[in-house]
mmCIF file of C-alpha atoms in Angstrom:
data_model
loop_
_atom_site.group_PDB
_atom_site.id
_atom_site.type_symbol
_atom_site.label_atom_id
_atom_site.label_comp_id
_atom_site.label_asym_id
_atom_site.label_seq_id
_atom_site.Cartn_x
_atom_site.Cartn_y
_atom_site.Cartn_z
ATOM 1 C CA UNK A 16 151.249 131.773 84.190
ATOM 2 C CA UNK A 17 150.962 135.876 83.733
ATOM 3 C CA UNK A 18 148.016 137.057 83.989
ATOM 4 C CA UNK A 19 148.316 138.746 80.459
ATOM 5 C CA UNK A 20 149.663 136.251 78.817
ATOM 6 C CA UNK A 21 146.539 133.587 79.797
ATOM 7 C CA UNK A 22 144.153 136.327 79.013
ATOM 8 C CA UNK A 23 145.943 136.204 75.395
ATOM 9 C CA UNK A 24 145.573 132.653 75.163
ATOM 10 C CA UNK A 25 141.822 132.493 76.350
ATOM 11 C CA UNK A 26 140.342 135.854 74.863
ATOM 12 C CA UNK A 27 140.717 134.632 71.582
ATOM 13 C CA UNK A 28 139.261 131.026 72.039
ATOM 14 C CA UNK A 29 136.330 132.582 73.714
ATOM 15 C CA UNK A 30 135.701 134.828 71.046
ATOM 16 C CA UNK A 31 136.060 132.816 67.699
ATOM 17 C CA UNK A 32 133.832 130.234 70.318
ATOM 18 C CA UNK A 33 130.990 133.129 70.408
ATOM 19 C CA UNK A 34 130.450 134.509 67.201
ATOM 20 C CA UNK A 35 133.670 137.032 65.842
ATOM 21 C CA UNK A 36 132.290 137.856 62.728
ATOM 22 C CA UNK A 37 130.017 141.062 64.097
ATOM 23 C CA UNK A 38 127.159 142.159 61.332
ATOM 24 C CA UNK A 39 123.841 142.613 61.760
ATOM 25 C CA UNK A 40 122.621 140.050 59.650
ATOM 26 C CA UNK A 41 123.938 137.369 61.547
ATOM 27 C CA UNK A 42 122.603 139.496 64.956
ATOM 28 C CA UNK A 43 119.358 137.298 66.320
ATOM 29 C CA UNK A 44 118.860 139.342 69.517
ATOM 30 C CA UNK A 45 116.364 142.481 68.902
ATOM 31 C CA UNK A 46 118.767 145.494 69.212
ATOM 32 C CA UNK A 47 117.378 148.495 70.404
ATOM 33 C CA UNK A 48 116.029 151.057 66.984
ATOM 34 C CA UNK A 49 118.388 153.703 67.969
ATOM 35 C CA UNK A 50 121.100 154.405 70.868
ATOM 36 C CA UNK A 51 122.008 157.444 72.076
ATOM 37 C CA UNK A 52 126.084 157.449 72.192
ATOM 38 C CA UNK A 53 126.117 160.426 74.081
ATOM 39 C CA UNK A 54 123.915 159.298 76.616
ATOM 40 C CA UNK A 55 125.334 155.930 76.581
ATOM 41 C CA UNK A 56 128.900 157.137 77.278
ATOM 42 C CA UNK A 57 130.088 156.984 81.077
ATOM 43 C CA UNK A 58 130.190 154.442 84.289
ATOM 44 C CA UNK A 59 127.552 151.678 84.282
ATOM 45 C CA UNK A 60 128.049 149.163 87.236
ATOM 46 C CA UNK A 61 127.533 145.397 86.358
ATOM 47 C CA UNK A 62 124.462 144.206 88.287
ATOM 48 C CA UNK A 63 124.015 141.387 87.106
ATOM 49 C CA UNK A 64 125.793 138.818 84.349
ATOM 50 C CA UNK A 65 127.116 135.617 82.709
ATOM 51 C CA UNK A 66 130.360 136.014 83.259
ATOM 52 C CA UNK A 67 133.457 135.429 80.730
ATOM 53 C CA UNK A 68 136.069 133.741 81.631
ATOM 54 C CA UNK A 69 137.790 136.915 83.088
ATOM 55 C CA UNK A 70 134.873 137.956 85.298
ATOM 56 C CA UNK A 71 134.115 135.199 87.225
ATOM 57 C CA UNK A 72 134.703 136.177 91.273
ATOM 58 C CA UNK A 73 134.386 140.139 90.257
ATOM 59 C CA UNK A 74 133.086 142.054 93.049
ATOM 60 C CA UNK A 75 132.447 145.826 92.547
ATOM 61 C CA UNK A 76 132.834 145.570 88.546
ATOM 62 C CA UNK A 77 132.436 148.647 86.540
ATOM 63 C CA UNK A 78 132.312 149.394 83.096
ATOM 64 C CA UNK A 79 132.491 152.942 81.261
ATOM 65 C CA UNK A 80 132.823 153.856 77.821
ATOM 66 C CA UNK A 81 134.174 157.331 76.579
ATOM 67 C CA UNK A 82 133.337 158.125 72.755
ATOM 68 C CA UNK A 83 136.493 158.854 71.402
ATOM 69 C CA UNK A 84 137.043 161.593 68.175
ATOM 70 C CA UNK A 85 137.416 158.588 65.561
ATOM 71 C CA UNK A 86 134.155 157.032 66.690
ATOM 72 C CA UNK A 87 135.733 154.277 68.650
ATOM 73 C CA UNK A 88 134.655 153.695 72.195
ATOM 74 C CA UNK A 89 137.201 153.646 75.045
ATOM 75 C CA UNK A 90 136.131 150.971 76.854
ATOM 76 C CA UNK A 91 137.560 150.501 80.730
ATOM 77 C CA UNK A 92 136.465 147.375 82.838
ATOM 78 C CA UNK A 93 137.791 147.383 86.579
ATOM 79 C CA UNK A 94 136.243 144.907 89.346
ATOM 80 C CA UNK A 95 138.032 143.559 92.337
ATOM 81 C CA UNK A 96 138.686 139.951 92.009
ATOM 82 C CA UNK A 97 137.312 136.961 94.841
ATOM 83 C CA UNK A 98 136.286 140.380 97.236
ATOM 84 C CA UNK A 99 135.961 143.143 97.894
ATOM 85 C CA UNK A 100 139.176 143.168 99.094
ATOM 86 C CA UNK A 101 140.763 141.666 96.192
ATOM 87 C CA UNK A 102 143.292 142.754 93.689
ATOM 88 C CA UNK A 103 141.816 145.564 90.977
ATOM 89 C CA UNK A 104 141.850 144.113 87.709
ATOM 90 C CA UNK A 105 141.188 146.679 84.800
ATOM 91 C CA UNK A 106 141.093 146.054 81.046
ATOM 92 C CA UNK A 107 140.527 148.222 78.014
ATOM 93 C CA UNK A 108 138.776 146.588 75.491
ATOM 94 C CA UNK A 109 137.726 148.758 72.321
ATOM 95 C CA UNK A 110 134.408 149.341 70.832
ATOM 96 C CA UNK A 111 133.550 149.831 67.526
ATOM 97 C CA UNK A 112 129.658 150.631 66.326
ATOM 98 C CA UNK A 113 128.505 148.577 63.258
ATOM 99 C CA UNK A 114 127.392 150.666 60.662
ATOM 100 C CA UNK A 115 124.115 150.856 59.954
ATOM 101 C CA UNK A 116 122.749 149.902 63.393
ATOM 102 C CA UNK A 117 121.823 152.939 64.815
ATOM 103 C CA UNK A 118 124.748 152.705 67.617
ATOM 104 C CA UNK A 119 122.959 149.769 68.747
ATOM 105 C CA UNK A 120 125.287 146.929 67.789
ATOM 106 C CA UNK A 121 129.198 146.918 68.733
ATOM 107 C CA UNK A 122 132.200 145.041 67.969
ATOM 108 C CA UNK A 123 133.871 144.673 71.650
ATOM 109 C CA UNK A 124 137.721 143.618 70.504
ATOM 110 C CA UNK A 125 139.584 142.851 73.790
ATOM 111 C CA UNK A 126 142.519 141.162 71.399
ATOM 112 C CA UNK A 127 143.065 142.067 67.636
ATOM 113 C CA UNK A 128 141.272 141.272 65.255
ATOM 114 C CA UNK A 129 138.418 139.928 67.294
ATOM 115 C CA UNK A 130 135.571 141.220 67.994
ATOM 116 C CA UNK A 131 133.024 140.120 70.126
ATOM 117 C CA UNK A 132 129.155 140.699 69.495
ATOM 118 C CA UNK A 133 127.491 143.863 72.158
ATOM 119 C CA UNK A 134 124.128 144.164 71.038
ATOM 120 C CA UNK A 135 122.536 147.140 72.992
ATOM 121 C CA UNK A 136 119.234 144.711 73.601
ATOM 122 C CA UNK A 137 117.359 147.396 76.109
ATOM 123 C CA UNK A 138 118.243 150.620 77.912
ATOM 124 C CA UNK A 139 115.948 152.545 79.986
ATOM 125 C CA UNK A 140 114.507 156.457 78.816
ATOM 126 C CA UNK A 141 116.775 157.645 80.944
ATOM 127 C CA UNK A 142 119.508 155.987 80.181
ATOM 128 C CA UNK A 143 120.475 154.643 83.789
ATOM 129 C CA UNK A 144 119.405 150.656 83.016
ATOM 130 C CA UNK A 145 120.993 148.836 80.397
ATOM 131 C CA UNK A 146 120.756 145.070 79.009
ATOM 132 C CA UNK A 147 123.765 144.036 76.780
ATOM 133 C CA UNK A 148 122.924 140.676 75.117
ATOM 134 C CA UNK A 149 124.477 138.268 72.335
ATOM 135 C CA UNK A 150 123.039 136.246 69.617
ATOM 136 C CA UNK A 151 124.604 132.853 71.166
ATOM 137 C CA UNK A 152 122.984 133.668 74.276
ATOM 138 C CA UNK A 153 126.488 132.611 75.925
ATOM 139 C CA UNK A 154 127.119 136.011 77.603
ATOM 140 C CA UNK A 155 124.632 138.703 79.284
ATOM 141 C CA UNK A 156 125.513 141.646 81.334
ATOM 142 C CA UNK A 157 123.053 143.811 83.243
ATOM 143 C CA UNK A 158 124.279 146.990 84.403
ATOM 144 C CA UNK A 159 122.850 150.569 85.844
ATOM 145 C CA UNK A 160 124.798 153.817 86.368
ATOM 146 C CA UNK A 161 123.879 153.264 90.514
ATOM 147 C CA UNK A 162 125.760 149.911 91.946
ATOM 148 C CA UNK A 163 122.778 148.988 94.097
ATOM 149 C CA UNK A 164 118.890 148.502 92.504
ATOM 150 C CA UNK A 165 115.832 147.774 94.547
ATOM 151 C CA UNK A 166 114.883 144.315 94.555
ATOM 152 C CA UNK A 167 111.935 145.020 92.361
ATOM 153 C CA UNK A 168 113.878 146.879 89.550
ATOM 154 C CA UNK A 169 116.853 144.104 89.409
ATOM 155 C CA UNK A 170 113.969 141.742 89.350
ATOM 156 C CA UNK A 171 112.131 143.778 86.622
ATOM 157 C CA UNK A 172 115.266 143.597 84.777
ATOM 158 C CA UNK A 173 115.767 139.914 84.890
ATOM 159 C CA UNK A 174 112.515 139.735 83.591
ATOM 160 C CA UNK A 175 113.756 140.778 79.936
ATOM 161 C CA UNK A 176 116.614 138.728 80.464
ATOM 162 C CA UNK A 177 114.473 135.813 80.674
ATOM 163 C CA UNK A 178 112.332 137.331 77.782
ATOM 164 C CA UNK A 179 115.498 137.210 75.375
ATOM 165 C CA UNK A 180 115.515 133.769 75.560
ATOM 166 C CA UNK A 181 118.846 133.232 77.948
ATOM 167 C CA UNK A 182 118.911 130.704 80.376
ATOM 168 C CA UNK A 183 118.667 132.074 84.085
ATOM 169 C CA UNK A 184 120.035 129.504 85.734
ATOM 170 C CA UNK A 185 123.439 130.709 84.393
ATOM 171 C CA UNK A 186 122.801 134.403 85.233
ATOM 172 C CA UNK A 187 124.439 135.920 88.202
ATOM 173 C CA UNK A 188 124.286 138.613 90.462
ATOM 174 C CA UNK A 189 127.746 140.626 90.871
ATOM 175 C CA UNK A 190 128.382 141.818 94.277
ATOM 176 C CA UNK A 191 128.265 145.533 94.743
ATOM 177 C CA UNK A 192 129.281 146.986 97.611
ATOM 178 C CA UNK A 193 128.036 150.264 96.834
ATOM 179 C CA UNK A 194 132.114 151.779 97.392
ATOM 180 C CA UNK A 195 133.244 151.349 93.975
ATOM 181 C CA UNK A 196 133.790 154.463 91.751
ATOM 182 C CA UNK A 197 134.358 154.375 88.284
ATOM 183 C CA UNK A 198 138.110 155.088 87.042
ATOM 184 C CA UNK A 199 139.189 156.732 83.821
#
């Protein structure tokens, strides 16, 4: 079966499955006060995850944003899949900020009219760490703009993981070969 055409099938299963109604009265995570769009914007290399459907076997997965003129984020996702060696995959999803959240709650929509929960749970001062979390606890991603972390900061960071109330034994680490760089 295509490729595209599963991913049409299973996107929006997944989604209605995890919460598609995105407001942030029905948000139980702790989003960050305030996010920085600006600062936010760019490559951030997945460290670290529970992996959708689509990600499982990524190797060298990236994901950048670019804050488009009508407030919408361009979202690109690229990762090799089963290797390093393995075929590029690369999809666009689009972002939209809920109003009222201080850019720290998104509506991910990888197939219209769905969109998924982002809740911006932790980023670092300096905006090179990042924890993206969901209410159902049925998705994480942890992701810094370097591919590779010392053991103690990866660590460090699975630490709030756990502290959000997610269940490790689901989260993974995404191999990074340190190679990638981010497309556009």
């Amino acid at each position: 079966m295509n490729a595209r055409i599963r991913i049409a099938l299973i996107a929006p299963l997944m989604m209605v499955l995890g919460a598609c109604a995105v407001s942030p009265e029905k948000v139980t995570i702790t989003p960050l006060p305030a996010v920085d769009l600006q600062r936010f914007m760019g490559p951030w290399y997945v460290i670290a995850n529970i992996p959708t459907v689509i990600e499982r076997g990524a190797h060298d997965a990236i994901e950048s944003y670019r804050l488009d003129d009508d407030g919408t984020i361009d979202t690109t996702f690229t990762f090799r899949k089963g290797s390093f060696d393995g075929p590029l995959k690369r999809y666009n999803p689009r972002g939209f900020v809920v109003p009222g959240t201080q850019n720290a709650i998104w509506g991910m929509r990888f197939v219209w009219p769905i969109k998924a929960e982002y809740v911006i749970a932790w980023v670092d001062p300096d905006y090179t760490e990042t924890i993206i979390a969901r209410s159902s606890r049925d998705y994480v991603w942890v992701m810094a703009r370097s591919p590779i972390l010392p053991q103690d900061r990866y660590e460090a960071l699975l630490e709030r993981v756990r502290d959000l109330g997610y269940d490790m034994s689901r989260v993974q680490k995404v191999p990074q070969s340190g190679n990638a760089r981010p497309t556009s």
